[in-house]
Amino acid sequence: MGEPIIYLSAFGSFGDIAPFVALGTALKDRGAEPISFVNPAFTDEFTKQGIEVIPVGVPIDVDTLLRENPKYLHPTNGTRFAMEDLFAPFSAQTFKAAVEAAKSRPPALCVSHHLGLGTAWLARIREIPSVV
């Protein structure tokens, strides 16, 4: 049997992504094969550590996006706007990419950030262990 494949999916700013880089590195050091599904803006963070990346969506600098779009910081509707415009589309795109990747390299485990649930959805329908 080969190394266990672990899908990682994360969305957000660098503070959301950095723990997944660390997790991927630790998994790799322990003999697993992590595959990260992230916004293309963060590809280098993972590949520098030798972690495979499947880029999802178009590059987004979340910090700049928040500064330039005050609607995402609205006190009552900001979360809804972010969910509709950012998190839900990323999760849907990640799910599609994960379904495709699983055809040839199915995961033994899926680890998902709470803003990037695409691999958790795959885990649910395929009955694969997962954690968010």
PDB file of C-alpha atoms in Angstrom:
ATOM      1  CA  MET A   1       0.000   0.000   0.000  1.00  0.00           C
ATOM      2  CA  GLY A   2       1.198   3.520  -0.788  1.00  0.00           C
ATOM      3  CA  GLU A   3       1.212   6.602   1.366  1.00  0.00           C
ATOM      4  CA  PRO A   4      -2.234   7.684   2.598  1.00  0.00           C
ATOM      5  CA  ILE A   5      -3.585  10.593   0.608  1.00  0.00           C
ATOM      6  CA  ILE A   6      -4.947  13.431   2.738  1.00  0.00           C
ATOM      7  CA  TYR A   7      -6.987  16.207   1.147  1.00  0.00           C
ATOM      8  CA  LEU A   8      -6.618  19.643   2.721  1.00  0.00           C
ATOM      9  CA  SER A   9      -8.877  22.555   1.792  1.00  0.00           C
ATOM     10  CA  ALA A  10      -8.634  26.044   3.188  1.00  0.00           C
ATOM     11  CA  PHE A  11      -9.872  29.500   2.296  1.00  0.00           C
ATOM     12  CA  GLY A  12      -9.202  32.922   3.740  1.00  0.00           C
ATOM     13  CA  SER A  13      -6.245  35.143   4.409  1.00  0.00           C
ATOM     14  CA  PHE A  14      -2.730  33.992   5.225  1.00  0.00           C
ATOM     15  CA  GLY A  15      -3.761  33.480   8.856  1.00  0.00           C
ATOM     16  CA  ASP A  16      -6.295  30.890   7.713  1.00  0.00           C
ATOM     17  CA  ILE A  17      -3.912  29.204   5.287  1.00  0.00           C
ATOM     18  CA  ALA A  18      -0.708  29.024   7.369  1.00  0.00           C
ATOM     19  CA  PRO A  19      -1.979  26.293   9.727  1.00  0.00           C
ATOM     20  CA  PHE A  20      -2.810  24.132   6.707  1.00  0.00           C
ATOM     21  CA  VAL A  21       0.714  24.580   5.361  1.00  0.00           C
ATOM     22  CA  ALA A  22       2.043  23.462   8.746  1.00  0.00           C
ATOM     23  CA  LEU A  23      -0.391  20.543   8.855  1.00  0.00           C
ATOM     24  CA  GLY A  24       0.510  19.482   5.314  1.00  0.00           C
ATOM     25  CA  THR A  25       4.199  19.636   6.158  1.00  0.00           C
ATOM     26  CA  ALA A  26       3.698  17.547   9.312  1.00  0.00           C
ATOM     27  CA  LEU A  27       1.629  14.977   7.413  1.00  0.00           C
ATOM     28  CA  LYS A  28       4.259  14.768   4.690  1.00  0.00           C
ATOM     29  CA  ASP A  29       6.996  14.312   7.317  1.00  0.00           C
ATOM     30  CA  ARG A  30       4.988  11.400   8.724  1.00  0.00           C
ATOM     31  CA  GLY A  31       4.668   9.611   5.399  1.00  0.00           C
ATOM     32  CA  ALA A  32       1.303  10.867   4.151  1.00  0.00           C
ATOM     33  CA  GLU A  33       0.682  12.474   0.776  1.00  0.00           C
ATOM     34  CA  PRO A  34      -1.156  15.760   1.393  1.00  0.00           C
ATOM     35  CA  ILE A  35      -2.963  17.391  -1.501  1.00  0.00           C
ATOM     36  CA  SER A  36      -4.100  20.974  -0.881  1.00  0.00           C
ATOM     37  CA  PHE A  37      -7.070  22.636  -2.514  1.00  0.00           C
ATOM     38  CA  VAL A  38      -6.500  26.379  -2.102  1.00  0.00           C
ATOM     39  CA  ASN A  39      -6.870  29.691  -3.841  1.00  0.00           C
ATOM     40  CA  PRO A  40      -4.075  30.048  -6.435  1.00  0.00           C
ATOM     41  CA  ALA A  41      -2.753  33.069  -4.519  1.00  0.00           C
ATOM     42  CA  PHE A  42      -1.402  30.606  -1.925  1.00  0.00           C
ATOM     43  CA  THR A  43       0.072  27.950  -4.224  1.00  0.00           C
ATOM     44  CA  ASP A  44       3.670  28.911  -3.455  1.00  0.00           C
ATOM     45  CA  GLU A  45       3.151  28.597   0.302  1.00  0.00           C
ATOM     46  CA  PHE A  46       2.435  24.893  -0.164  1.00  0.00           C
ATOM     47  CA  THR A  47       4.733  24.022  -3.046  1.00  0.00           C
ATOM     48  CA  LYS A  48       7.738  25.483  -1.176  1.00  0.00           C
ATOM     49  CA  GLN A  49       7.113  22.728   1.366  1.00  0.00           C
ATOM     50  CA  GLY A  50       6.789  20.057  -1.311  1.00  0.00           C
ATOM     51  CA  ILE A  51       3.013  19.822  -0.924  1.00  0.00           C
ATOM     52  CA  GLU A  52       0.948  19.269  -4.044  1.00  0.00           C
ATOM     53  CA  VAL A  53      -1.635  21.955  -4.787  1.00  0.00           C
ATOM     54  CA  ILE A  54      -4.788  21.818  -6.820  1.00  0.00           C
ATOM     55  CA  PRO A  55      -5.573  25.518  -7.335  1.00  0.00           C
ATOM     56  CA  VAL A  56      -9.227  26.473  -6.972  1.00  0.00           C
ATOM     57  CA  GLY A  57     -10.788  29.600  -8.446  1.00  0.00           C
ATOM     58  CA  VAL A  58      -9.052  32.808  -9.409  1.00  0.00           C
ATOM     59  CA  PRO A  59      -6.316  34.385  -7.278  1.00  0.00           C
ATOM     60  CA  ILE A  60      -7.806  36.477  -4.474  1.00  0.00           C
ATOM     61  CA  ASP A  61      -5.957  38.633  -1.989  1.00  0.00           C
ATOM     62  CA  VAL A  62      -8.497  38.501   0.826  1.00  0.00           C
ATOM     63  CA  ASP A  63      -6.963  41.385   2.780  1.00  0.00           C
ATOM     64  CA  THR A  64      -7.155  43.700  -0.256  1.00  0.00           C
ATOM     65  CA  LEU A  65     -10.618  42.432  -1.118  1.00  0.00           C
ATOM     66  CA  LEU A  66     -11.887  43.332   2.354  1.00  0.00           C
ATOM     67  CA  ARG A  67     -10.304  46.794   2.221  1.00  0.00           C
ATOM     68  CA  GLU A  68     -11.747  47.548  -1.202  1.00  0.00           C
ATOM     69  CA  ASN A  69     -15.213  46.094  -0.572  1.00  0.00           C
ATOM     70  CA  PRO A  70     -16.692  47.479   2.651  1.00  0.00           C
ATOM     71  CA  LYS A  71     -19.844  45.407   2.164  1.00  0.00           C
ATOM     72  CA  TYR A  72     -17.921  42.412   3.560  1.00  0.00           C
ATOM     73  CA  LEU A  73     -17.393  44.307   6.806  1.00  0.00           C
ATOM     74  CA  HIS A  74     -21.014  45.412   7.160  1.00  0.00           C
ATOM     75  CA  PRO A  75     -22.111  44.806  10.777  1.00  0.00           C
ATOM     76  CA  THR A  76     -25.259  42.840   9.943  1.00  0.00           C
ATOM     77  CA  ASN A  77     -24.861  41.611   6.352  1.00  0.00           C
ATOM     78  CA  GLY A  78     -21.091  41.276   5.906  1.00  0.00           C
ATOM     79  CA  THR A  79     -21.009  37.575   6.694  1.00  0.00           C
ATOM     80  CA  ARG A  80     -23.874  36.892   4.297  1.00  0.00           C
ATOM     81  CA  PHE A  81     -22.151  38.790   1.482  1.00  0.00           C
ATOM     82  CA  ALA A  82     -18.869  36.950   2.110  1.00  0.00           C
ATOM     83  CA  MET A  83     -20.665  33.603   2.201  1.00  0.00           C
ATOM     84  CA  GLU A  84     -22.532  34.291  -1.038  1.00  0.00           C
ATOM     85  CA  ASP A  85     -19.632  35.854  -2.953  1.00  0.00           C
ATOM     86  CA  LEU A  86     -16.591  34.030  -1.576  1.00  0.00           C
ATOM     87  CA  PHE A  87     -16.973  31.037   0.732  1.00  0.00           C
ATOM     88  CA  ALA A  88     -19.834  29.174  -0.959  1.00  0.00           C
ATOM     89  CA  PRO A  89     -18.392  29.498  -4.493  1.00  0.00           C
ATOM     90  CA  PHE A  90     -14.939  28.391  -3.274  1.00  0.00           C
ATOM     91  CA  SER A  91     -16.446  25.394  -1.498  1.00  0.00           C
ATOM     92  CA  ALA A  92     -18.444  24.419  -4.600  1.00  0.00           C
ATOM     93  CA  GLN A  93     -15.375  24.742  -6.842  1.00  0.00           C
ATOM     94  CA  THR A  94     -13.312  22.758  -4.343  1.00  0.00           C
ATOM     95  CA  PHE A  95     -15.924  20.009  -4.238  1.00  0.00           C
ATOM     96  CA  LYS A  96     -15.847  19.731  -8.029  1.00  0.00           C
ATOM     97  CA  ALA A  97     -12.024  19.614  -8.067  1.00  0.00           C
ATOM     98  CA  ALA A  98     -11.945  17.063  -5.233  1.00  0.00           C
ATOM     99  CA  VAL A  99     -14.461  14.796  -6.978  1.00  0.00           C
ATOM    100  CA  GLU A 100     -12.267  14.881 -10.073  1.00  0.00           C
ATOM    101  CA  ALA A 101      -9.048  14.244  -8.124  1.00  0.00           C
ATOM    102  CA  ALA A 102     -10.640  11.374  -6.207  1.00  0.00           C
ATOM    103  CA  LYS A 103     -11.203   9.470  -9.453  1.00  0.00           C
ATOM    104  CA  SER A 104      -7.509   8.644  -9.630  1.00  0.00           C
ATOM    105  CA  ARG A 105      -6.248   9.471  -6.110  1.00  0.00           C
ATOM    106  CA  PRO A 106      -8.964   8.977  -3.515  1.00  0.00           C
ATOM    107  CA  PRO A 107      -8.241  10.374  -0.069  1.00  0.00           C
ATOM    108  CA  ALA A 108      -8.044   8.411   3.155  1.00  0.00           C
ATOM    109  CA  LEU A 109      -8.978  11.576   5.076  1.00  0.00           C
ATOM    110  CA  CYS A 110     -10.264  15.085   4.312  1.00  0.00           C
ATOM    111  CA  VAL A 111      -9.361  18.094   6.447  1.00  0.00           C
ATOM    112  CA  SER A 112     -11.331  21.250   5.733  1.00  0.00           C
ATOM    113  CA  HIS A 113     -11.156  24.830   6.945  1.00  0.00           C
ATOM    114  CA  HIS A 114     -14.552  26.131   8.066  1.00  0.00           C
ATOM    115  CA  LEU A 115     -14.588  28.562   5.123  1.00  0.00           C
ATOM    116  CA  GLY A 116     -13.608  25.953   2.520  1.00  0.00           C
ATOM    117  CA  LEU A 117     -15.871  22.941   2.897  1.00  0.00           C
ATOM    118  CA  GLY A 118     -15.550  21.325  -0.534  1.00  0.00           C
ATOM    119  CA  THR A 119     -13.490  18.362   0.650  1.00  0.00           C
ATOM    120  CA  ALA A 120     -15.828  17.886   3.629  1.00  0.00           C
ATOM    121  CA  TRP A 121     -18.701  17.543   1.167  1.00  0.00           C
ATOM    122  CA  LEU A 122     -16.739  14.916  -0.763  1.00  0.00           C
ATOM    123  CA  ALA A 123     -16.033  13.064   2.484  1.00  0.00           C
ATOM    124  CA  ARG A 124     -19.707  13.103   3.376  1.00  0.00           C
ATOM    125  CA  ILE A 125     -20.933  11.553   0.131  1.00  0.00           C
ATOM    126  CA  ARG A 126     -18.035   9.068  -0.109  1.00  0.00           C
ATOM    127  CA  GLU A 127     -18.113   8.150   3.602  1.00  0.00           C
ATOM    128  CA  ILE A 128     -14.471   9.165   4.048  1.00  0.00           C
ATOM    129  CA  PRO A 129     -13.248  10.242   7.493  1.00  0.00           C
ATOM    130  CA  SER A 130     -13.088  14.002   7.748  1.00  0.00           C
ATOM    131  CA  VAL A 131     -12.532  16.859  10.136  1.00  0.00           C
ATOM    132  CA  VAL A 132     -13.392  20.551   9.877  1.00  0.00           C
TER     133      VAL A 132
END
